[in-house]
Coordinates of C-alpha atoms in Angstrom, one line a residue:
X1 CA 1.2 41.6 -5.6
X2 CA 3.1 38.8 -5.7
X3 CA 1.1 35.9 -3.6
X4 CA 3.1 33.7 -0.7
X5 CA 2.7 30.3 -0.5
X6 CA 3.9 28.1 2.5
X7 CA 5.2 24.6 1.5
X8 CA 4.9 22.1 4.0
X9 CA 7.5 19.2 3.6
X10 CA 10.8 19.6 2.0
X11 CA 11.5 16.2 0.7
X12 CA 10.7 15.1 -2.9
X13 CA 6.8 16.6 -3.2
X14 CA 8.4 19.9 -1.1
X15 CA 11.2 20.8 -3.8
X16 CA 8.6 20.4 -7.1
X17 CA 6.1 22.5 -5.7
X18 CA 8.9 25.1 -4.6
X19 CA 9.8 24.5 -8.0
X20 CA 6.3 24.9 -9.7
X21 CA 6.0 27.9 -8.1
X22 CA 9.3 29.6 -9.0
X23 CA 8.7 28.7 -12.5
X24 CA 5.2 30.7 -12.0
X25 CA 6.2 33.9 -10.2
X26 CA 5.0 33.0 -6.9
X27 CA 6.7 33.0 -3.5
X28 CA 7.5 29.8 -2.2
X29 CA 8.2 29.6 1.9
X30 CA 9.1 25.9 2.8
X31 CA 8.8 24.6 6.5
X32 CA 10.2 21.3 7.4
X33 CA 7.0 19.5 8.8
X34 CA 8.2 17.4 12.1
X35 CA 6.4 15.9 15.1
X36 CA 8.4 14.1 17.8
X37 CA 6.8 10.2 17.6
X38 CA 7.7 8.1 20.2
X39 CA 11.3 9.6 20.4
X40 CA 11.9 8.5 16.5
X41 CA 12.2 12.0 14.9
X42 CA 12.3 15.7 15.8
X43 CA 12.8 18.3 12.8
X44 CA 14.0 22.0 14.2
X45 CA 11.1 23.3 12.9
X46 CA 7.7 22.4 13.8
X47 CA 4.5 23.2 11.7
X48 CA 2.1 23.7 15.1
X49 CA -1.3 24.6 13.3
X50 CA -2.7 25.9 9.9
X51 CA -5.6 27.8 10.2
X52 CA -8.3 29.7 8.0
X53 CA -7.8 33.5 8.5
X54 CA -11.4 35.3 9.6
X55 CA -11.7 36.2 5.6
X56 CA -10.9 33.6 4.5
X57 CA -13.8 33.3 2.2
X58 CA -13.1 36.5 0.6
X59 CA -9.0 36.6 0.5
X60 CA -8.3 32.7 1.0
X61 CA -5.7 33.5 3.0
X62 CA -3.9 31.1 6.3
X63 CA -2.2 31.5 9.2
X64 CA 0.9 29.1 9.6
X65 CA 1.9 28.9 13.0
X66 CA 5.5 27.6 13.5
X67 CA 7.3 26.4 16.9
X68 CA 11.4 26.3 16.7
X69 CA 13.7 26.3 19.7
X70 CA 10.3 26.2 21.5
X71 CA 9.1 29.7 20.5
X72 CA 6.1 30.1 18.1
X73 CA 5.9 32.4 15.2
X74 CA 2.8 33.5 13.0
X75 CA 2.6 34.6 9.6
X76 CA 0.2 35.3 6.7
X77 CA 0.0 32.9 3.6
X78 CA -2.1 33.1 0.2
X79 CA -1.8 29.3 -0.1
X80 CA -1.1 26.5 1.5
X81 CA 1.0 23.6 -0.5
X82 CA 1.2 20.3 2.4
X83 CA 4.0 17.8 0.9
X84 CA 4.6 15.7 4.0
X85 CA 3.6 12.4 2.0
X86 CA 2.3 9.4 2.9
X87 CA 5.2 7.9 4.5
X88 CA 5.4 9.9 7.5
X89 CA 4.7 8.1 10.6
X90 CA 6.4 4.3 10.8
X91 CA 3.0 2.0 11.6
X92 CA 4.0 -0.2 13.8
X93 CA 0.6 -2.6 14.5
X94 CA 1.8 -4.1 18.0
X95 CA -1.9 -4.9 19.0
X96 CA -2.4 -7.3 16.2
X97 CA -0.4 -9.5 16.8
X98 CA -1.3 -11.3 20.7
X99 CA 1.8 -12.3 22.9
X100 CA 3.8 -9.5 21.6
X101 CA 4.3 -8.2 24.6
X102 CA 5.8 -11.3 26.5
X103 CA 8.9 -11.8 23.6
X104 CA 11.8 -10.8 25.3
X105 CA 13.6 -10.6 22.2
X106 CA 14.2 -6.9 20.1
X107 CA 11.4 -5.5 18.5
X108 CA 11.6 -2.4 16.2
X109 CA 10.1 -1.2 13.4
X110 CA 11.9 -0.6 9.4
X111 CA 12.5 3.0 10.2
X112 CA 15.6 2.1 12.7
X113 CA 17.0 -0.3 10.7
X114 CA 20.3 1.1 9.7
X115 CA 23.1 -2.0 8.4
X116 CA 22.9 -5.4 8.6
X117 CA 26.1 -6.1 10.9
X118 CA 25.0 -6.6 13.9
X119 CA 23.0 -9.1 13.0
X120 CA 25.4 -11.2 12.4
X121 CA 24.5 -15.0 13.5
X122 CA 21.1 -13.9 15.0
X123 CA 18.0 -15.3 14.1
X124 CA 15.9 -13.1 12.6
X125 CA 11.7 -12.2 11.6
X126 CA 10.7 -9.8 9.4
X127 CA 7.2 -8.9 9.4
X128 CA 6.2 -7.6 6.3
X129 CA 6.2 -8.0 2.3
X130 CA 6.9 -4.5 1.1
X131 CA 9.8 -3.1 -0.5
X132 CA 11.5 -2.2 2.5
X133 CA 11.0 -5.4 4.5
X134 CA 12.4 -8.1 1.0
X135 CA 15.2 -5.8 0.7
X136 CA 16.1 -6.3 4.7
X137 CA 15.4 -9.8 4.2
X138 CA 17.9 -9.7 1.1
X139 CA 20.4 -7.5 3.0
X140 CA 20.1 -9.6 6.3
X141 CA 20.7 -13.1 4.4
X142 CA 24.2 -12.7 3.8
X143 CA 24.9 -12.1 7.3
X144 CA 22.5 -13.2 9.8
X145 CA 21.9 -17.1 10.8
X146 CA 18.3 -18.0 9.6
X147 CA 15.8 -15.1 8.2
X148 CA 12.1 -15.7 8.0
X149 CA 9.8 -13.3 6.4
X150 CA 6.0 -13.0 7.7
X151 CA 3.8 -12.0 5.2
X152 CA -0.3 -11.5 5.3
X153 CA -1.5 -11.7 2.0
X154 CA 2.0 -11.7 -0.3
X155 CA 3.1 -9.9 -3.0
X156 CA 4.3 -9.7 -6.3
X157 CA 8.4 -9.6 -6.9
X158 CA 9.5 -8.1 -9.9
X159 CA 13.2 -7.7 -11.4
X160 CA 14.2 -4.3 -11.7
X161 CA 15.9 -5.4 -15.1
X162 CA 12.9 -6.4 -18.1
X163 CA 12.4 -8.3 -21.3
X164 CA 15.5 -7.9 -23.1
X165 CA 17.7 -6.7 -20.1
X166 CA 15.6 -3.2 -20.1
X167 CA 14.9 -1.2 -17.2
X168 CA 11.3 -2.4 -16.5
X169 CA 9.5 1.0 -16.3
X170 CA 10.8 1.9 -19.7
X171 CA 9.3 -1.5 -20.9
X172 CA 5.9 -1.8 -19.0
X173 CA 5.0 1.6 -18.3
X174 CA 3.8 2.8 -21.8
X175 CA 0.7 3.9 -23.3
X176 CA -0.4 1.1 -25.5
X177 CA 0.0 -1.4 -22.4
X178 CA -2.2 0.8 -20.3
X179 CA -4.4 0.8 -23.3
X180 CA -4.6 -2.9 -23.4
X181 CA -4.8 -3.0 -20.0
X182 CA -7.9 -0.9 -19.3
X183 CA -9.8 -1.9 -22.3
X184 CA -9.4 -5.6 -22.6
X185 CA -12.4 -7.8 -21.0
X186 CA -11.8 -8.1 -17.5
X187 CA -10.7 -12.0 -17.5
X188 CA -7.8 -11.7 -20.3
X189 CA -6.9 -8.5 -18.9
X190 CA -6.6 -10.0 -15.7
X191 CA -4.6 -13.1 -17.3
X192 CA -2.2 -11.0 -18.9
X193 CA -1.5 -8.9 -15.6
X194 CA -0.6 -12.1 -13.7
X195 CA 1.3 -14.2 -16.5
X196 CA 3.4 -10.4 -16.7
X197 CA 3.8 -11.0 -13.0
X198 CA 5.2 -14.4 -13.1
X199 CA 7.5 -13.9 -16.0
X200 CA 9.9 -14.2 -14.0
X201 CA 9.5 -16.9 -12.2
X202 CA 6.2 -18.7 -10.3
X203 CA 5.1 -16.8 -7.4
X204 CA 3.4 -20.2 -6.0
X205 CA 7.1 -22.4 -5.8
X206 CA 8.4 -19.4 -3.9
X207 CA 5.4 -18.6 -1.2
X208 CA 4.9 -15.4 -2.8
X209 CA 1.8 -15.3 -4.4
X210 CA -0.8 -12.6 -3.7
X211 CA -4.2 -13.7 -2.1
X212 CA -5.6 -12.0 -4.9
X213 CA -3.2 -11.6 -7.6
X214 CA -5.5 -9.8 -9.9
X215 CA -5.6 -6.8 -7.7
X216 CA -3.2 -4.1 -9.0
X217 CA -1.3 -3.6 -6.0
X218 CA 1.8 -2.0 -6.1
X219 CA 4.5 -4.8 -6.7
X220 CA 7.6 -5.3 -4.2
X221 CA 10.5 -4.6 -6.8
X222 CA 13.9 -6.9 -5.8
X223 CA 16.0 -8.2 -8.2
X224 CA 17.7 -10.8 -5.2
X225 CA 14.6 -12.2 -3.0
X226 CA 14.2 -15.0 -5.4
X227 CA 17.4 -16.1 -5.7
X228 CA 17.7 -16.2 -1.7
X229 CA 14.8 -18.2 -1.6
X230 CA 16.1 -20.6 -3.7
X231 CA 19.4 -20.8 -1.6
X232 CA 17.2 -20.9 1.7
X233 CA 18.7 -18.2 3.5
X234 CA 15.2 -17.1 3.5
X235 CA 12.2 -18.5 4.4
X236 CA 8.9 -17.1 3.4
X237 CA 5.8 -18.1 5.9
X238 CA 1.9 -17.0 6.7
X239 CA 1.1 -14.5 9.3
X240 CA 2.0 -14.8 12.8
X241 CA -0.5 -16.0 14.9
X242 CA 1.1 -15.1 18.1
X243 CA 4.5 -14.4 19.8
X244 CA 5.8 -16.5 22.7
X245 CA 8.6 -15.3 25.0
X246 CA 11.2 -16.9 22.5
X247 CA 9.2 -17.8 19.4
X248 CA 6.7 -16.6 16.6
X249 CA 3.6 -19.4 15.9
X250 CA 2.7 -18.8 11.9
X251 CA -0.8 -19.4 11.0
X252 CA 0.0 -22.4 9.6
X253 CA 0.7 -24.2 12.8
X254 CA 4.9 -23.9 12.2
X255 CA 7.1 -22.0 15.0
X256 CA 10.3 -20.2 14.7
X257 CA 12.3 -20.6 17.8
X258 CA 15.0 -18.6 19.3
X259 CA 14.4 -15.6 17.2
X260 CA 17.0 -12.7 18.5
X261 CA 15.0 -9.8 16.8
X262 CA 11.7 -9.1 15.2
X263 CA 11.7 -6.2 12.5
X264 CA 8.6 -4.7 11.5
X265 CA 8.3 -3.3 8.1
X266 CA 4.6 -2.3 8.3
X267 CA 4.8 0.3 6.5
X268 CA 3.7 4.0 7.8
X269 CA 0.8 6.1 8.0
X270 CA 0.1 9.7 7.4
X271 CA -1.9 12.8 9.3
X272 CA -1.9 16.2 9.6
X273 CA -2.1 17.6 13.1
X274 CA -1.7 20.9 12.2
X275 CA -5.0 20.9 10.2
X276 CA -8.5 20.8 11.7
X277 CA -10.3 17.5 10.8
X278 CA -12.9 19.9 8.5
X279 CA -10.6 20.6 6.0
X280 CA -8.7 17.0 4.8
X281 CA -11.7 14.4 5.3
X282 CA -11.7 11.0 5.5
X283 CA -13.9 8.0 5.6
X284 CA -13.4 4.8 5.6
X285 CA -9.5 4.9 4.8
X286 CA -10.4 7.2 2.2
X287 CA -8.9 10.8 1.6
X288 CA -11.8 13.0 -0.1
X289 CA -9.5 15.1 -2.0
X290 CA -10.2 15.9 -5.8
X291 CA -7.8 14.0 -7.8
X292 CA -6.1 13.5 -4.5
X293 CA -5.0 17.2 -4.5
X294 CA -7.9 19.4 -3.5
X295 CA -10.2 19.5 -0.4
X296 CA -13.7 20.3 -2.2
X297 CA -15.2 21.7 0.6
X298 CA -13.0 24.9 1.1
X299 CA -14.9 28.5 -0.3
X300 CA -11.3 29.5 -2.0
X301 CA -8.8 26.5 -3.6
X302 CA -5.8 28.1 -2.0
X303 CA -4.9 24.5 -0.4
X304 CA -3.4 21.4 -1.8
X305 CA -1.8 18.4 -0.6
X306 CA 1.0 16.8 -3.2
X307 CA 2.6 14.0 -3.1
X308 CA -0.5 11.6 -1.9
X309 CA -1.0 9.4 -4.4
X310 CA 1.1 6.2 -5.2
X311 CA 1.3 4.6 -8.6
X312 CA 3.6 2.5 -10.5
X313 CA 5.1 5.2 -12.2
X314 CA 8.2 7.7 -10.8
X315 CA 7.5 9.9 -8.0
X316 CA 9.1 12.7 -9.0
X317 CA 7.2 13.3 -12.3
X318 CA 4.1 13.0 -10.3
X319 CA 4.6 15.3 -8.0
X320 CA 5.9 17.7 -10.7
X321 CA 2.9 17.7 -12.5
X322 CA 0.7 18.1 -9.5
X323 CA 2.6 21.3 -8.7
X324 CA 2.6 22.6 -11.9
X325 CA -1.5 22.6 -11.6
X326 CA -2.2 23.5 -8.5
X327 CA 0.2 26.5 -8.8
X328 CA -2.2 27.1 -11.3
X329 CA -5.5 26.9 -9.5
X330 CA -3.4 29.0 -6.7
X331 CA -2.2 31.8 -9.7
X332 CA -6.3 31.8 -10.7
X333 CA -5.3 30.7 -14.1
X334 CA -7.3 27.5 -13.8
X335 CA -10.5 27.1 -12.2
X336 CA -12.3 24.0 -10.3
X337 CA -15.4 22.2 -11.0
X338 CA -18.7 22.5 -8.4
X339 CA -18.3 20.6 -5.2
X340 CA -20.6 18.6 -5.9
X341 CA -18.8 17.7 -9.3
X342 CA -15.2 17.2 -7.2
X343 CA -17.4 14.7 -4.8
X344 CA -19.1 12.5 -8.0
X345 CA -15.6 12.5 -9.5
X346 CA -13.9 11.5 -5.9
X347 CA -16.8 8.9 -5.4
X348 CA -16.1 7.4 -8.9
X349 CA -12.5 7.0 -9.2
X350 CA -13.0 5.6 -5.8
X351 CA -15.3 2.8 -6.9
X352 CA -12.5 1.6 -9.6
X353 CA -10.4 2.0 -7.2
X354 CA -11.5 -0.8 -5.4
X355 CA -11.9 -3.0 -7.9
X356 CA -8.6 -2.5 -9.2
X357 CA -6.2 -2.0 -6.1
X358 CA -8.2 -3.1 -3.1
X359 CA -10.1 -1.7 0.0
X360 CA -5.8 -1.3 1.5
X361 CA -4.8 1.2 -1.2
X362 CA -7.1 3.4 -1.4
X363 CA -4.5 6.3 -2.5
X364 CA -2.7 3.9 -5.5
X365 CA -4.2 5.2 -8.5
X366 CA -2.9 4.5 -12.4
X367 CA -0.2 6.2 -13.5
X368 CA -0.5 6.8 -17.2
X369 CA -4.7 8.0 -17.0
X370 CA -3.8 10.0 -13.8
X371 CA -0.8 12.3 -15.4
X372 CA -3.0 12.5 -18.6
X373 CA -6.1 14.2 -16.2
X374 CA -3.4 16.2 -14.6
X375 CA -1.6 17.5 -17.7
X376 CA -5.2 18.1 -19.1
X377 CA -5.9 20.4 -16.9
X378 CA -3.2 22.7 -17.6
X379 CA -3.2 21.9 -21.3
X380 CA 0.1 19.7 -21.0
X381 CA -1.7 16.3 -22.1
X382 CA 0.1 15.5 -25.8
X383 CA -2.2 15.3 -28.4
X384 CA -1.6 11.3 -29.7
X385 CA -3.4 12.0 -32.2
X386 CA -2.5 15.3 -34.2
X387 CA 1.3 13.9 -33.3
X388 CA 0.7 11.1 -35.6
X389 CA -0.3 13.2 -38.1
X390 CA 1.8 16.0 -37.7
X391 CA 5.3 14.0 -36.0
X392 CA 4.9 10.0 -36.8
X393 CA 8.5 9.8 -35.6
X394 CA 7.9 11.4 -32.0
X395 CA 4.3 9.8 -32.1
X396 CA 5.7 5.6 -32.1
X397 CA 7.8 6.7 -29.7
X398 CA 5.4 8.4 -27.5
X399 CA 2.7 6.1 -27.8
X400 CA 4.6 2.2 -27.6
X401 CA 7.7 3.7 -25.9
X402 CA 8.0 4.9 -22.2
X403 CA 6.1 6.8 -20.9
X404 CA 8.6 9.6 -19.5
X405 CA 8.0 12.6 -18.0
X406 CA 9.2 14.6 -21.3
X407 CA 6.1 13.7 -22.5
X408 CA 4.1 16.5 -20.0
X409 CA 6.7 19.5 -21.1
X410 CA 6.0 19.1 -25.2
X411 CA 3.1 21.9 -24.9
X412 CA 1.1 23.6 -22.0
X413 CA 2.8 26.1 -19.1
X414 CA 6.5 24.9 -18.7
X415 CA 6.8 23.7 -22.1
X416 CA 10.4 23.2 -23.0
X417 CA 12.0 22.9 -26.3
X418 CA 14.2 20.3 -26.2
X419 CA 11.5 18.1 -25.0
X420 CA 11.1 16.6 -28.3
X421 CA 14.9 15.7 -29.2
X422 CA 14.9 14.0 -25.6
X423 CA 11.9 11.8 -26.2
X424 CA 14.0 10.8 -29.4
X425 CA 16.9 9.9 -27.7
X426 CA 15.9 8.8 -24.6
X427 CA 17.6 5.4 -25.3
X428 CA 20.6 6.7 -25.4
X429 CA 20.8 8.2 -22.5
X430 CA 19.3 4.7 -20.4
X431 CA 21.9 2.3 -22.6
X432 CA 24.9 4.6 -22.4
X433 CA 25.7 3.7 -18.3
X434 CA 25.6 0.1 -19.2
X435 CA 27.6 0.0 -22.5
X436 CA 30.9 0.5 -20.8
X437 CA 32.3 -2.6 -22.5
X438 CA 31.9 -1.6 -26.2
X439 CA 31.3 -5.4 -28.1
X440 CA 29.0 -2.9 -30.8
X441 CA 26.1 -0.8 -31.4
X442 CA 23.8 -0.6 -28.5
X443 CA 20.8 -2.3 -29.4
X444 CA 17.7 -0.4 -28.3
X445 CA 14.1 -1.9 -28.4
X446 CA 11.9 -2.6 -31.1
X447 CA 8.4 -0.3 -30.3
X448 CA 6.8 -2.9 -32.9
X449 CA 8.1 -5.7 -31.4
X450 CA 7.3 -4.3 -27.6
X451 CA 3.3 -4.1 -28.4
X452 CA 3.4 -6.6 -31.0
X453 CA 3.2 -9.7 -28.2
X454 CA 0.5 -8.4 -26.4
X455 CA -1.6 -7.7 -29.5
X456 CA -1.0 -11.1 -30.5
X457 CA -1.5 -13.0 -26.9
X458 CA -4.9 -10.3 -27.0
X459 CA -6.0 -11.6 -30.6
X460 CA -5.4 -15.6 -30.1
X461 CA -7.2 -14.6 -26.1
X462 CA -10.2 -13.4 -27.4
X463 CA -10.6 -16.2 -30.2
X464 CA -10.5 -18.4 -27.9
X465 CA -12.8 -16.7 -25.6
X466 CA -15.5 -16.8 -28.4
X467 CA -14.9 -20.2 -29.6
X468 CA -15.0 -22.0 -26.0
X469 CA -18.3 -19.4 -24.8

């Protein structure tokens, strides 16, 4: 019998897992997961509850209720696949900030901000150093009379465009850097991340820098911040001590006067309403789910969540690969560890974690090492090894060059033959767009010359190390 499985979220994590499961001969239901917040957002289908049926134990079977046009319908699933994300509900931290409820200016959060028009001559605050709140600031610059931007703790900028006028995940997201990365000592690995970080330019001219730069956060990526800065269309400042009727008070004792709106871009928060507390723990800001998939504690793994995890790397490869597993775990075909092995692996991961990303980001994880446990799982890891051996040509390029999602479909379920021959030409494909004024050849990277930098910086780094210690 063929088994149903209800997907919860029909965004990016919703149409992988739909996918996954196609690919696997299952039946995939999706459900558009909605909740009215505040009056922001009402899908026309509401996921009310999901519940454990009275066998559960024994079938692993759930009962999905749904509500649509205010009328509620049950029905039987063999697995429950919950894609809803992490950017669901727009947080929007009012309380923190004292006065705000005497401006008598606009206050709203990123979520309703739409174009930047009607902001034409206003003064404006953005609150917030993400991606979404530089690339209002950005957007806002060119229109709006003065734009401050209110940030906590800062962040690091980086140029969408790399060394050598590369895209910058095709540069820095490889395997040898993550090697380097997680294997040199802690100081010149820590060195290396921020001097990577600055390339640029200097985080300190610009009032950017992190409080802790060494922390692995996930970097605000905006190719234009720096360059308004630098104009002084915008203004970067501390955190907002309090709000007046008219003004914002920074932490630093300096006051913006006559601001017209405030925009929040605080990020979101995510829940699940429709699930009792039991089943998706959390403690402490952190989500006990194994390899931030699987809830240990249920008797049958007929439940995952996709799509909760962040990382530097693409989203979309992610949440492919975390499909492609637990449509596998669902199918039988792979099994779990003990609970008690899922809790020592959750409780480990989460103490590098913190050291690496900080007590805020509790769900960032690294995204090389976190596809390679995925893909291990369903035997779709590439063997480095045996392909250097076997294919040097695809192993250099594999290894030093990006790591791209082709990389997971070489062997293992969903393995696809022209995996290889993409891999190989890759380039091509990224330089082709660009190329549209042909002046010659287009010049792709050197792999050796790529790692041979670091391995250099590394080598001199650690002489130095021993000589001065």
């Amino acid at each position: 019998m063929v088994k149903k499985v209800a997907i919860i979220g029909a965004g990016i994590s919703g149409l992988a897992s739909i996918r996954s499961c196609l690919e696997e001969g299952l039946e995939p239901t999706c459900f558009e997961k909605g909740e009215d917040v505040g009056g922001l957002w009402k899908f026309s289908t509401l996921v009310s509850s999901v519940n454990k049926r009275p066998d559960f134990s024994v079938t692993g079977q759930w009962d999905v209720t749904t509500e649509k046009d205010g009328k509620k319908e049950s029905a039987v699933f063999d697995a429950v696949m919950i894609c809803s994300g992490h950017h669901v509900y727009p947080n929007l931290p009012k309380e923190s900030f004292p006065g705000l409820q005497l401006f008598k200016g606009k206050c709203f959060h990123s979520w309703d901000y739409k174009e930047p028009g009607i902001f034409k001559g206003k003064r404006v605050l953005v609150i917030g150093l993400g991606n979404s709140g530089c690339d209002i600031a950005s957007e806002l610059s060119h229109t709006a009379e003065q734009v401050i931007v209110s940030s906590r703790s800062g962040s690091w900028v980086m140029s969408r465009v790399w060394h050598g006028g590369y895209p910058w995940d095709m540069m820095f997201i490889t395997r040898f850097e993550t090697f380097l990365k997680n294997n040199l000592p802690t100081v010149i690995s820590d060195w290396w991340y921020v001097k990577q970080m600055n390339a640029r330019f200097k985080h300190e001219n610009y009032g950017l820098m992190p409080l802790n730069g060494t922390l692995r956060k996930e970097p605000v990526f905006n190719d234009e911040l720096p360059a308004r800065i630098l104009c002084g269309t915008v203004t970067v400042k501390p955190n907002v001590k309090e709000f007046t009727e008219t003004s914002a008070i920074f932490e630093d004792g300096t006051v913006f006067e006559a601001i017209d709106c405030v925009i929040f871009a605080t990020g979101y928060s995510y829940a699940y309403p429709f699930l009792d507390d039991s089943i998706i723990k959390s403690r402490d800001n952190e989500v006990t789910l194994f390899k931030g998939i699987f809830p240990p504690p249920l008797e049958k793994p007929t439940m995952a969540v996709i799509g909760l995890v962040q990382s530097l790397g693409a989203v979309i490869p992610t949440t492919d690969l975390q499909s492609r597993w637990a449509v596998q775990v669902i199918k039988g075909t792979c099994t779990l560890p003990s609970v008690k092995d899922m809790m020592n692996d959750i409780d480990e991961k989460m103490g590098k974690k913190l050291k690496w990303f900080g007590k805020s980001d509790t769900i960032q994880t690294d995204y090389i090492v976190y596809m390679d446990e995925l893909a291990s799982f369903i035997g779709a890891k590439p063997n480095i090894p045996w392909l250097f051996l076997t294919d040097p040509k695809l192993a250099l390029e594999v290894y030093f060059g990006p790591c791209s999602p082709y990389q997971f479909r070489l062997v293992g379920p969903g393995k696809w033959p022209g995996a290889r021959n993409a891999i190989l030409t890759q380039w091509d494909r990224i330089l082709k767009p660009t190329t549209t004024r042909i002046v010659g050849s287009p010049l792709k990277p050197c792999l050796f010359c790529s790692w041979f930098r670091p391995v250099l910086i590394s080598v001199l780094s650690i002489a130095a190390f021993l000589v001065l210690f």
